Tab-separated table of C-alpha atoms in Angstrom:
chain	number	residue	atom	x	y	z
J	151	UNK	CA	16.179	19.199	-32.452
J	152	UNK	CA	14.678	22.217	-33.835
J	153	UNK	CA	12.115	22.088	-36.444
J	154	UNK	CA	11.306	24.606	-39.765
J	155	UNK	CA	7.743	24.390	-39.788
J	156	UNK	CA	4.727	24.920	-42.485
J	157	UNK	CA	2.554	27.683	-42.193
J	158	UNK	CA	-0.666	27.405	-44.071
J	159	UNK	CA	-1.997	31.077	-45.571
J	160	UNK	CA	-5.797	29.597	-46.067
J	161	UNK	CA	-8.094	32.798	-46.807
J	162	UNK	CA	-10.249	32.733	-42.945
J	163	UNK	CA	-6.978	33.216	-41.108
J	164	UNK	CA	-5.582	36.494	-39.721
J	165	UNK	CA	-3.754	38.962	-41.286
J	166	UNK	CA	0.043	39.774	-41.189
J	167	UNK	CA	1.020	40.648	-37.472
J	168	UNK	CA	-2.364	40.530	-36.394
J	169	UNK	CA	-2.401	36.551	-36.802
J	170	UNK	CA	-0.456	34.613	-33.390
J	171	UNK	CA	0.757	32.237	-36.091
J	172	UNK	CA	2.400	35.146	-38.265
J	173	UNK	CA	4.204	36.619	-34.620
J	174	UNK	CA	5.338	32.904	-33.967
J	175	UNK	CA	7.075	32.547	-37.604
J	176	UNK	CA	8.914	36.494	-37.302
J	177	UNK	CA	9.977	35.832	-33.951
J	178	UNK	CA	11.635	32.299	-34.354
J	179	UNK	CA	12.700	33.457	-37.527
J	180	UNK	CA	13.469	37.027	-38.328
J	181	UNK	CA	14.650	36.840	-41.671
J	182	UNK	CA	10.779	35.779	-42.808
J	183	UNK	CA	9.174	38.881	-43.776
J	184	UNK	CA	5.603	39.329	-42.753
J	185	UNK	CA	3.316	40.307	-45.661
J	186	UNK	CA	0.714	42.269	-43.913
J	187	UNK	CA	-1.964	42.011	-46.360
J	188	UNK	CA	-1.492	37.831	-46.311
J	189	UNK	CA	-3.526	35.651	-44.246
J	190	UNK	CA	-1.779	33.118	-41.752
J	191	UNK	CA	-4.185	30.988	-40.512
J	192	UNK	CA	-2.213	27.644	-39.233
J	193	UNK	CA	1.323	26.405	-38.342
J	194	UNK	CA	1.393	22.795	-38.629
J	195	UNK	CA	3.998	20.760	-36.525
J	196	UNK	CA	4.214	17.230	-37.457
J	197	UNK	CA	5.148	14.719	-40.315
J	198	UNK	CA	1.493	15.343	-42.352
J	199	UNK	CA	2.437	15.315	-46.114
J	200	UNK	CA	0.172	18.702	-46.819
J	201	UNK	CA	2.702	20.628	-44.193
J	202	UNK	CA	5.973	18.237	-43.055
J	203	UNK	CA	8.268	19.656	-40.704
J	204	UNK	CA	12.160	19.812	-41.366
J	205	UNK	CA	14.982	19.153	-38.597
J	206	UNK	CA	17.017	22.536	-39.177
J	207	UNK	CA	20.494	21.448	-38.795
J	208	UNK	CA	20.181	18.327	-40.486
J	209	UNK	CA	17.952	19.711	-43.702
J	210	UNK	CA	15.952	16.673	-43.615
J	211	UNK	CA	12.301	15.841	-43.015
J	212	UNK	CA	11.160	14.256	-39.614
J	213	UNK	CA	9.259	11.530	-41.361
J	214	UNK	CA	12.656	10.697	-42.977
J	215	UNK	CA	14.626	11.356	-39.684
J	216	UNK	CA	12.673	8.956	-37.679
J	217	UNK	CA	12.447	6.107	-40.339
J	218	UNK	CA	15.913	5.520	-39.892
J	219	UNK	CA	15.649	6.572	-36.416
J	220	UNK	CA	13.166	4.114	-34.521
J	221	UNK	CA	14.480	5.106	-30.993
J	222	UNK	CA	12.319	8.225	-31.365
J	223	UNK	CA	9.315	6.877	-31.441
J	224	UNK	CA	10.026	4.482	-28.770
J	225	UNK	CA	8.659	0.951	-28.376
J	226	UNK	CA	4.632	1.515	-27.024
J	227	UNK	CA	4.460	3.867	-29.700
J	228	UNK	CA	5.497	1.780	-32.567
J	229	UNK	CA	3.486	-0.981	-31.271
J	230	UNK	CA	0.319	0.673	-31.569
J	231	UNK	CA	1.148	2.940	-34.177
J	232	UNK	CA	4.199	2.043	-36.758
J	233	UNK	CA	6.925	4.416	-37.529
J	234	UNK	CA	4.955	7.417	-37.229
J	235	UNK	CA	4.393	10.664	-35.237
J	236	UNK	CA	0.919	10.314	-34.923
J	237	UNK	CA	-0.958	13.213	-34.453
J	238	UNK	CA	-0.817	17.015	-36.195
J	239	UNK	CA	-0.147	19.756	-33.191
J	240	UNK	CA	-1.076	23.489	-34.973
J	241	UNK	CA	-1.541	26.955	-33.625
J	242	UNK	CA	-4.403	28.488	-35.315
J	243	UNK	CA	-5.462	32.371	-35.966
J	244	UNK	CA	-8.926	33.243	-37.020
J	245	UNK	CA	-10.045	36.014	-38.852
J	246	UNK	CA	-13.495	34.669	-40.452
J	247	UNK	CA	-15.564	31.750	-39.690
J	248	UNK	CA	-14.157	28.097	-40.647
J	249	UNK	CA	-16.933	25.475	-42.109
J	250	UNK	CA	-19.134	23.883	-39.809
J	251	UNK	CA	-18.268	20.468	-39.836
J	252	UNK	CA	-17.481	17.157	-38.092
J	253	UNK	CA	-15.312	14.189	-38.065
J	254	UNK	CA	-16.138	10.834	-39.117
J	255	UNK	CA	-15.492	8.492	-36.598
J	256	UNK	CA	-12.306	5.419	-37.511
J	257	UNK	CA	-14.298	2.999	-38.995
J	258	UNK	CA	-16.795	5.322	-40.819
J	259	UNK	CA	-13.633	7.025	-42.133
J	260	UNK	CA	-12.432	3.935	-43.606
J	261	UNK	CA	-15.936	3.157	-45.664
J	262	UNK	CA	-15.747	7.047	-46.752
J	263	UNK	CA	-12.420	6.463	-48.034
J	264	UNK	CA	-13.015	3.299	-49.791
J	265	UNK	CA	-15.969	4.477	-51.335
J	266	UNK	CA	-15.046	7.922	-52.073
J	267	UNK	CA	-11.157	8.465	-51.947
J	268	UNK	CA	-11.505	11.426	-53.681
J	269	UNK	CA	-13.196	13.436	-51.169
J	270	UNK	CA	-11.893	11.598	-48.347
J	271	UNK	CA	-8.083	11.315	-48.595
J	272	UNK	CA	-7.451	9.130	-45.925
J	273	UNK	CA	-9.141	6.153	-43.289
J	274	UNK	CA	-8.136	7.684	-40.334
J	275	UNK	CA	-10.385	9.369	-37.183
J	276	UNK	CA	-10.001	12.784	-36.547
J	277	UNK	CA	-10.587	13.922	-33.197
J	278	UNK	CA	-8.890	16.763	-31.961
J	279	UNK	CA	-8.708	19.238	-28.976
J	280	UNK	CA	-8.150	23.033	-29.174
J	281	UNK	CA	-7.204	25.312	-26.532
J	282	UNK	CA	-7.470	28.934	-26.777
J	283	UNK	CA	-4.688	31.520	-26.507
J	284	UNK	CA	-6.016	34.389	-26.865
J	285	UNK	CA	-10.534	34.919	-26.298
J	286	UNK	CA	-11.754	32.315	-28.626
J	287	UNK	CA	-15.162	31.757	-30.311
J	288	UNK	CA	-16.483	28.444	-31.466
J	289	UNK	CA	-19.973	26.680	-32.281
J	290	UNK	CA	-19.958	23.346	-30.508
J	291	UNK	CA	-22.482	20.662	-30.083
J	292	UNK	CA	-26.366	21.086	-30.479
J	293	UNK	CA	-27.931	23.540	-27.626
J	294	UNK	CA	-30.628	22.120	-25.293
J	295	UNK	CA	-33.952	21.516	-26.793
J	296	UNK	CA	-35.517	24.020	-24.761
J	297	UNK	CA	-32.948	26.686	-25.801
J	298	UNK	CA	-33.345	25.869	-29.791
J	299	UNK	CA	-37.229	26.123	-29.049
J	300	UNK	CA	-37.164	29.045	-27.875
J	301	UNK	CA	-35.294	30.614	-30.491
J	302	UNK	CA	-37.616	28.932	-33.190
J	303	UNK	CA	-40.466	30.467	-31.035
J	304	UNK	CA	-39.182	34.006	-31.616
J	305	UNK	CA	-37.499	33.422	-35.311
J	306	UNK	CA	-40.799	32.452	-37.062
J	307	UNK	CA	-38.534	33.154	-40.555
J	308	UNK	CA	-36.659	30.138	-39.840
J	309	UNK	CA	-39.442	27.909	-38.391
J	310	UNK	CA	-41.242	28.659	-41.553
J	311	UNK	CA	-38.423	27.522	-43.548
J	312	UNK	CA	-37.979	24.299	-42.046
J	313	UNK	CA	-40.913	21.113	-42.677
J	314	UNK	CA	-44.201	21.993	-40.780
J	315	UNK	CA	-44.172	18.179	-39.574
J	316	UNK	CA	-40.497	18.072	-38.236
J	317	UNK	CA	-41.157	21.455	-36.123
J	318	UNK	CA	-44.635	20.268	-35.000
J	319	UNK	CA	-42.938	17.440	-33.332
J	320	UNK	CA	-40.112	19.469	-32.234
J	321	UNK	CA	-41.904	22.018	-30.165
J	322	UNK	CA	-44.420	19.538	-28.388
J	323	UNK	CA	-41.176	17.622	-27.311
J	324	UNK	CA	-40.359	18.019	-23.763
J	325	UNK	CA	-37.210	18.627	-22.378
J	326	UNK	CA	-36.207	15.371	-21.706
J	327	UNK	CA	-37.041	13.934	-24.520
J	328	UNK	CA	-34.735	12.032	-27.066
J	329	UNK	CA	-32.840	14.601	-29.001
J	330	UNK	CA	-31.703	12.062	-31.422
J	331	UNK	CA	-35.046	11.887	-32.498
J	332	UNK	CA	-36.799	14.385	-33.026
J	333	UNK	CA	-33.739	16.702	-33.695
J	334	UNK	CA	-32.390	15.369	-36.713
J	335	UNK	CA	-35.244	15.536	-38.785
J	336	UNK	CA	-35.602	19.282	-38.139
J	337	UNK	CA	-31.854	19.999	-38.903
J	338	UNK	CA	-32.019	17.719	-42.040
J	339	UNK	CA	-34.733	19.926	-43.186
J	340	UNK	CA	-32.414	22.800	-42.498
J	341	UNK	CA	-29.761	21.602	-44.316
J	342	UNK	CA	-32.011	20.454	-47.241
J	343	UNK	CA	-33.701	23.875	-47.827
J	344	UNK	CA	-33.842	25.754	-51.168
J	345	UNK	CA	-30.981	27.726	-51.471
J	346	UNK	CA	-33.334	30.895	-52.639
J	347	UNK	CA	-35.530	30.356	-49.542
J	348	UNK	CA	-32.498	30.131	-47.175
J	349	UNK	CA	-31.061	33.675	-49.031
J	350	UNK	CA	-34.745	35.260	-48.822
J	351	UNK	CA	-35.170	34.128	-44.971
J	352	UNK	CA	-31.834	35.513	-43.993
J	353	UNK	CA	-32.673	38.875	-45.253
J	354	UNK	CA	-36.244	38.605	-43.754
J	355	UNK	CA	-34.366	38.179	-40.426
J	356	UNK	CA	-32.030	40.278	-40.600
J	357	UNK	CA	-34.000	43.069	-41.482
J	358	UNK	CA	-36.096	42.253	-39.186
J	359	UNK	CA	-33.736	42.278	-35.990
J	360	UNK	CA	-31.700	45.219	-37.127
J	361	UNK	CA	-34.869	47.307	-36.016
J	362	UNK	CA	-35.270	45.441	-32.713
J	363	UNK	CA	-33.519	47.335	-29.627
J	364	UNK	CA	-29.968	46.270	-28.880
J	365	UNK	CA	-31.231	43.827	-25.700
J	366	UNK	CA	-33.285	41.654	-28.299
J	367	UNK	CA	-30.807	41.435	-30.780
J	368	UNK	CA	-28.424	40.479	-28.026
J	369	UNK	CA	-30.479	37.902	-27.090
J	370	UNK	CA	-31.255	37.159	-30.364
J	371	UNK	CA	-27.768	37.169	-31.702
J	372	UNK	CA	-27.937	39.629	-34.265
J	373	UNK	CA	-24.565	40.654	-34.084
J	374	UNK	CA	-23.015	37.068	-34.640
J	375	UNK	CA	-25.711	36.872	-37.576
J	376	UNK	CA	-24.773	39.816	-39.124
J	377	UNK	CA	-21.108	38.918	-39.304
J	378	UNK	CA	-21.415	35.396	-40.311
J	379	UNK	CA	-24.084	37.067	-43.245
J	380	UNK	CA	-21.449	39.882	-43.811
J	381	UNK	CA	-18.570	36.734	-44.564
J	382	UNK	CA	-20.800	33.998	-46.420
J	383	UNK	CA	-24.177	35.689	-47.387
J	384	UNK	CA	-27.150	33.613	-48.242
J	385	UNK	CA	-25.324	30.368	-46.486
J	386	UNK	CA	-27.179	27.721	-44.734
J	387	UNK	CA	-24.423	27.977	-41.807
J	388	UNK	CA	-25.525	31.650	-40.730
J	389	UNK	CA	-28.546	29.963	-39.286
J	390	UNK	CA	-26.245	27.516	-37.075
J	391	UNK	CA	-25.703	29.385	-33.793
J	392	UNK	CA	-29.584	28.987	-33.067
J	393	UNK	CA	-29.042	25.171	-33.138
J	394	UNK	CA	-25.410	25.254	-31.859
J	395	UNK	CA	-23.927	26.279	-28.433
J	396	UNK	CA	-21.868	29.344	-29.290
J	397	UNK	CA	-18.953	29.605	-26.740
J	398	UNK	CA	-16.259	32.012	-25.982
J	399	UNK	CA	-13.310	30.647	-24.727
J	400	UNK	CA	-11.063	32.652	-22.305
J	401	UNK	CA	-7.021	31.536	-22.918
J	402	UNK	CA	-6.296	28.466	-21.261
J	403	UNK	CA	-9.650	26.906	-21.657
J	404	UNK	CA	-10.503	24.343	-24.227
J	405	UNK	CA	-12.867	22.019	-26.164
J	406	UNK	CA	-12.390	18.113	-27.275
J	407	UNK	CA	-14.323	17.472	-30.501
J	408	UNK	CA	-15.179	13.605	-29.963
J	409	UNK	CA	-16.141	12.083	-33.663
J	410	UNK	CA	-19.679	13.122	-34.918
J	411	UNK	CA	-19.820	16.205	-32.806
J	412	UNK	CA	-20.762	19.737	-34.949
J	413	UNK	CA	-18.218	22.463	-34.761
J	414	UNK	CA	-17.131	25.638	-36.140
J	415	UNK	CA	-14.233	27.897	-35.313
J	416	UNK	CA	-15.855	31.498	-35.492
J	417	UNK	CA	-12.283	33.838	-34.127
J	418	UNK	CA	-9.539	33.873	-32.039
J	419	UNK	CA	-6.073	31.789	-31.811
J	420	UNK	CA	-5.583	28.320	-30.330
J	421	UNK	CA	-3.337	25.838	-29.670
J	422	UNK	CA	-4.875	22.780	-31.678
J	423	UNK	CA	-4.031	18.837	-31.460
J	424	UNK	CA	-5.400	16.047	-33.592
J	425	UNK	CA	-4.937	13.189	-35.067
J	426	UNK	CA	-2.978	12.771	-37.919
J	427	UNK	CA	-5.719	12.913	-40.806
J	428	UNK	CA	-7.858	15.777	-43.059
J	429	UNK	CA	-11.182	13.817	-42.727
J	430	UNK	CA	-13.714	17.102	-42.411
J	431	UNK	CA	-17.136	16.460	-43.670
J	432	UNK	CA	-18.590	20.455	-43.706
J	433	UNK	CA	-22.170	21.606	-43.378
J	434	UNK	CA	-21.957	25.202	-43.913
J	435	UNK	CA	-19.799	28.675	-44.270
J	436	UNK	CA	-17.822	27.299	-46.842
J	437	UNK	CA	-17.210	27.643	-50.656
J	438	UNK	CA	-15.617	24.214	-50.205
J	439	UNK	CA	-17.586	21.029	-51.197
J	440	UNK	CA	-20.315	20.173	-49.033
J	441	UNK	CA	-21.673	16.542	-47.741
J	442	UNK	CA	-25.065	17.328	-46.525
J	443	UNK	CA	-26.280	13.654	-46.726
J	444	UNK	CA	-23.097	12.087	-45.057
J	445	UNK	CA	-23.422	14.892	-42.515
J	446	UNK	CA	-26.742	14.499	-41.632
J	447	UNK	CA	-26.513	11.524	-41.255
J	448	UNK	CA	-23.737	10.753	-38.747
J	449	UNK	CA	-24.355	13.790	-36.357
J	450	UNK	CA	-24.279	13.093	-33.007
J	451	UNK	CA	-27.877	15.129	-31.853
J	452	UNK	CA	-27.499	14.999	-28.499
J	453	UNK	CA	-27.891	18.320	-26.287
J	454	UNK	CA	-25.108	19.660	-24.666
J	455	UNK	CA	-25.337	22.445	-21.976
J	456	UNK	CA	-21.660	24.539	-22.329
J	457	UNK	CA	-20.272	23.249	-19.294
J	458	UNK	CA	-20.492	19.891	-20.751
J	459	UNK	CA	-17.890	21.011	-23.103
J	460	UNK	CA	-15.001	22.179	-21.612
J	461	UNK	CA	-12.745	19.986	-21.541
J	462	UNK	CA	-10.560	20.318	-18.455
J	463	UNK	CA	-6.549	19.174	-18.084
J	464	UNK	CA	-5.027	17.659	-15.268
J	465	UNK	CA	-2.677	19.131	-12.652
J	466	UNK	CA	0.754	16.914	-13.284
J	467	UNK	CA	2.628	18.979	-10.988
J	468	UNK	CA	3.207	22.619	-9.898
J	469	UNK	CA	5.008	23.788	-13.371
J	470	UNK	CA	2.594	21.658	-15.905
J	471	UNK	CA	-1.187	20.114	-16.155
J	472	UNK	CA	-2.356	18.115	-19.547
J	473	UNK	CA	-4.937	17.838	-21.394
J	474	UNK	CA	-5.693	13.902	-21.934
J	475	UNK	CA	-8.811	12.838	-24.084
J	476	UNK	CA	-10.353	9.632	-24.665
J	477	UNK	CA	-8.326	8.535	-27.627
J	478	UNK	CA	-4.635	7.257	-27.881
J	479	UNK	CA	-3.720	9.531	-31.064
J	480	UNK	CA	-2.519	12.487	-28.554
J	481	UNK	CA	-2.557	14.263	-25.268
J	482	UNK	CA	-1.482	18.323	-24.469
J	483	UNK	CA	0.961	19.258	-21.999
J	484	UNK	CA	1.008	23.192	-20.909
J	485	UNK	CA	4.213	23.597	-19.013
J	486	UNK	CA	5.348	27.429	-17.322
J	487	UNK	CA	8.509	27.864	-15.618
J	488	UNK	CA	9.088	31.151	-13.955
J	489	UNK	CA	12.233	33.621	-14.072
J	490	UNK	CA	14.564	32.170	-11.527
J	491	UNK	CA	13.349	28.515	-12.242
J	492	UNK	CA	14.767	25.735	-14.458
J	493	UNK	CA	12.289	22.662	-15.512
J	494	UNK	CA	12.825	19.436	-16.866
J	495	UNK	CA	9.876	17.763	-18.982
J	496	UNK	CA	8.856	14.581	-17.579
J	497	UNK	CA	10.251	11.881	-19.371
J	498	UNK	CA	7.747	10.306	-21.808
J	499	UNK	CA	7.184	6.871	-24.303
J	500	UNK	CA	6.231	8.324	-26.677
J	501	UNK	CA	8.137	11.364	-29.294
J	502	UNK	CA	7.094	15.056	-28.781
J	503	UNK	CA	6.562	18.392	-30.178
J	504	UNK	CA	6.837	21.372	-28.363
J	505	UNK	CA	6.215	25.006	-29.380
J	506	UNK	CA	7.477	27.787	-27.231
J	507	UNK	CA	4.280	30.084	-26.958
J	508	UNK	CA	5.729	32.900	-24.367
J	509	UNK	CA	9.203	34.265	-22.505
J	510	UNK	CA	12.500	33.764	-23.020
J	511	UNK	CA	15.785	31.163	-22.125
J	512	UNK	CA	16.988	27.971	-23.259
J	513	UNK	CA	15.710	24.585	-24.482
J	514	UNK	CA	18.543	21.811	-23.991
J	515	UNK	CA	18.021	18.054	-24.568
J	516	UNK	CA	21.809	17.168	-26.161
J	517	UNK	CA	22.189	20.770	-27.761
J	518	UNK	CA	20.843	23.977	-26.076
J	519	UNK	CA	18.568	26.108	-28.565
J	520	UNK	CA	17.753	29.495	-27.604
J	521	UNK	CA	13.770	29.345	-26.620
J	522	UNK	CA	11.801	31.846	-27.710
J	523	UNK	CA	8.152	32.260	-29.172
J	524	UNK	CA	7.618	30.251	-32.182
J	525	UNK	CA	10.696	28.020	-31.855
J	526	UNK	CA	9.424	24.288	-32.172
J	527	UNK	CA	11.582	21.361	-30.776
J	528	UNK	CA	11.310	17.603	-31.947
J	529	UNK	CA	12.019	15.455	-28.840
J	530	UNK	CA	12.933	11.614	-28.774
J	531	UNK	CA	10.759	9.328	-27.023
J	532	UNK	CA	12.114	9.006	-23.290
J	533	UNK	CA	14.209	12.122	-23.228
J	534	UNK	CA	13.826	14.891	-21.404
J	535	UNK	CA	14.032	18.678	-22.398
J	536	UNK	CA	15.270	21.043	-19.582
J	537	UNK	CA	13.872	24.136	-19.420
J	538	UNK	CA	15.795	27.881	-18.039
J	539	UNK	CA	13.821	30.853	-18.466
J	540	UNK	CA	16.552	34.249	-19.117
J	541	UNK	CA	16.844	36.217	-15.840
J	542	UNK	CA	13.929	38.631	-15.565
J	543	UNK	CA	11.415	36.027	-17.897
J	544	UNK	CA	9.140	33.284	-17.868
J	545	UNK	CA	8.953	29.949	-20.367
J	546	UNK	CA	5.326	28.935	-21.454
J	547	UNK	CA	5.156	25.800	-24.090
J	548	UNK	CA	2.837	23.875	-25.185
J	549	UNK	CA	4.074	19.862	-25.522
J	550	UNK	CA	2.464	17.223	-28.050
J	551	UNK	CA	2.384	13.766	-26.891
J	552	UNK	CA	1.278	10.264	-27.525
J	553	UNK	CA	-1.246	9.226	-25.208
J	554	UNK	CA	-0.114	5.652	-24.763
């Protein structure tokens, strides 16, 4: 069944044909004109109530559709879930930084919700897993002590910012040390600083480092600096990527973001997965409201080399691997079928969402649907979607599942 999908135009995302998302909408749907001065930053595929999809040839929501439908979300599902598609699959284009942030684990999400529904719209976790398309750039998980000393070392604008006892400690800490420890208080004194003092040290620095020859500031990472100052001057979050691991992503690669972990999408576009839920507490490079205390709080301060990060899928078999993390909200099938080839997805217990990302054919489960790039299938629990590249092309989609 194919699905009319939301596109959110939130100001970081792309613009017009530049964004992955915006090419996705025109070529499923030709008749959508492309406003080139618009940002589209996310396609959201799923029953969320901020972006529900609609079955096309029924003109009805899939939340409604599968209420009175229960064979779609199959038995295992139901049982652990209810009457639900659980997770949110998205393709994301990035233009401008998103907040740093991280998500609340399930039972801290519950007490934030209780106590402050407001700010926290719903109980649920929100782990999720992107997967870059096109080259992707993130901040991910604290750096190795030894890395964020050195950069303190050579930044004595930030060092002096932060509380002489927290960076005392700090740099006589050995590598091996407890990161939880002696970490946090540094980055709570980060987060905590004047906002005058944080604006004055940022153009300190980056006056500073815009005289240094182009090695240093490479190594320094001026450039990144600069543009992060350029977007959100005189924010906190500009100082991140000395704290952060700052990865690029080549397409195909990707990142799990476990609860507590700090992240921020810098650029790029990526196939995202998560679980159903909008539970973001945000540090930084945002105008939106920020939760310094809750943040600093429930960080998880443990150092992270980059290799530690990728998150690598599984070979199923010689047309598809998946990506399977450690939660049962959702797993991420990548499935290519040459010209010349026909596929059929393995059959699953659990309902999916698939988005063709590449190529040309058909889609059949009962009724064939013309696949091409941005058309997005709902399919049943236990079916199985056959896929026929057009002479002369390949299929590449991306399949949402259950991971029950």
């Amino acid at each position: 069944m194919e699905l009319q999908c939301k596109v959110q135009n939130y100001d970081w995302g792309k613009l017009g044909l530049d964004s992955t998302v915006a090419k996705l909408l025109s070529s499923a749907h030709p008749d959508i004109a492309i406003d080139p001065s618009k940002a589209y930053a996310e396609l959201w595929m799923g029953t969320h109530p901020n972006g529900p999809s609609m079955i096309i040839e029924r003109g009805v929501l899939l939340s409604e559709y599968i209420k009175d439908n229960l064979d779609a979300i199959g038995p295992e599902v139901r049982k652990k879930f209810g009457v639900t598609v659980p997770f949110l699959f998205k393709i994301l284009s990035i233009r401008k930084a998103l907040s740093i942030q991280a998500h609340p684990k399930k039972e801290h999400a519950e007490e934030l919700h209780k106590n402050f529904p407001d700010m926290y719209k719903d109980p649920n976790h929100k782990p999720e897993l992107a997967i870059a398309l096109t080259p992707f750039e993130a901040l991910c998980g604290f750096r190795p002590l030894v890395e964020i000393q050195n950069f303190l070392k050579k930044l004595p604008e930030v060092a002096n910012m932060l509380s002489k006892e927290s960076i005392d400690n700090f740099l006589a800490q050995q590598e091996q040390g407890d990161s939880q420890i002696v970490l946090k208080p540094v980055f709570h004194s980060l987060m905590t600083s004047d906002k005058t003092v944080v604006a004055s040290t940022l153009k300190a620095l980056l006056e500073r480092l815009e005289k240094e020859d182009v090695p240093t500031q490479s190594s320094l990472l001026y450039p990144l600096l600069k543009r992060l100052h350029n977007d959100f001057p005189g924010d906190v979050g500009c100082l991140s990527p000395y704290f952060m691991n700052y990865m690029l992503l080549n397409p195909g690669q990707a990142i799990f973001l476990k609860p507590n972990l700090p992240h921020a999408y810098l650029s790029g576009d990526c196939v995202e997965c998560m679980a159903c839920s909008d539970n973001v507490v945000r540090a930084g490079l945002t105008p939106k409201h920020i939760d310094v205390p809750t943040l600093v709080d429930m960080l998880d301060y443990s150092s992270y080399a980059q290799e530690q990060l990728l998150f690598n899928p599984q070979l199923e078999d010689c047309n598809s691997c998946v990506w399977r993390p450690p939660v049962p909200d959702f797993a991420v099938v990548r499935i290519k079928v040459e010209s010349g080839d026909s596929y059929n997805t393995q059959n699953r217990s659990s309902p999916s969402l698939i988005i063709i990302t590449s190529g040309q054919g058909e889609a059949c489960d009962t009724e064939p649907v013309a696949a091409k790039p941005g058309v997005v299938i709902f399919l049943k629990a236990s079916r199985q979607l056959t896929l026929t590249p057009a002479e002369g092309h390949h299929l590449e989609v991306y399949q949402a599942i259950c991971n029950v």
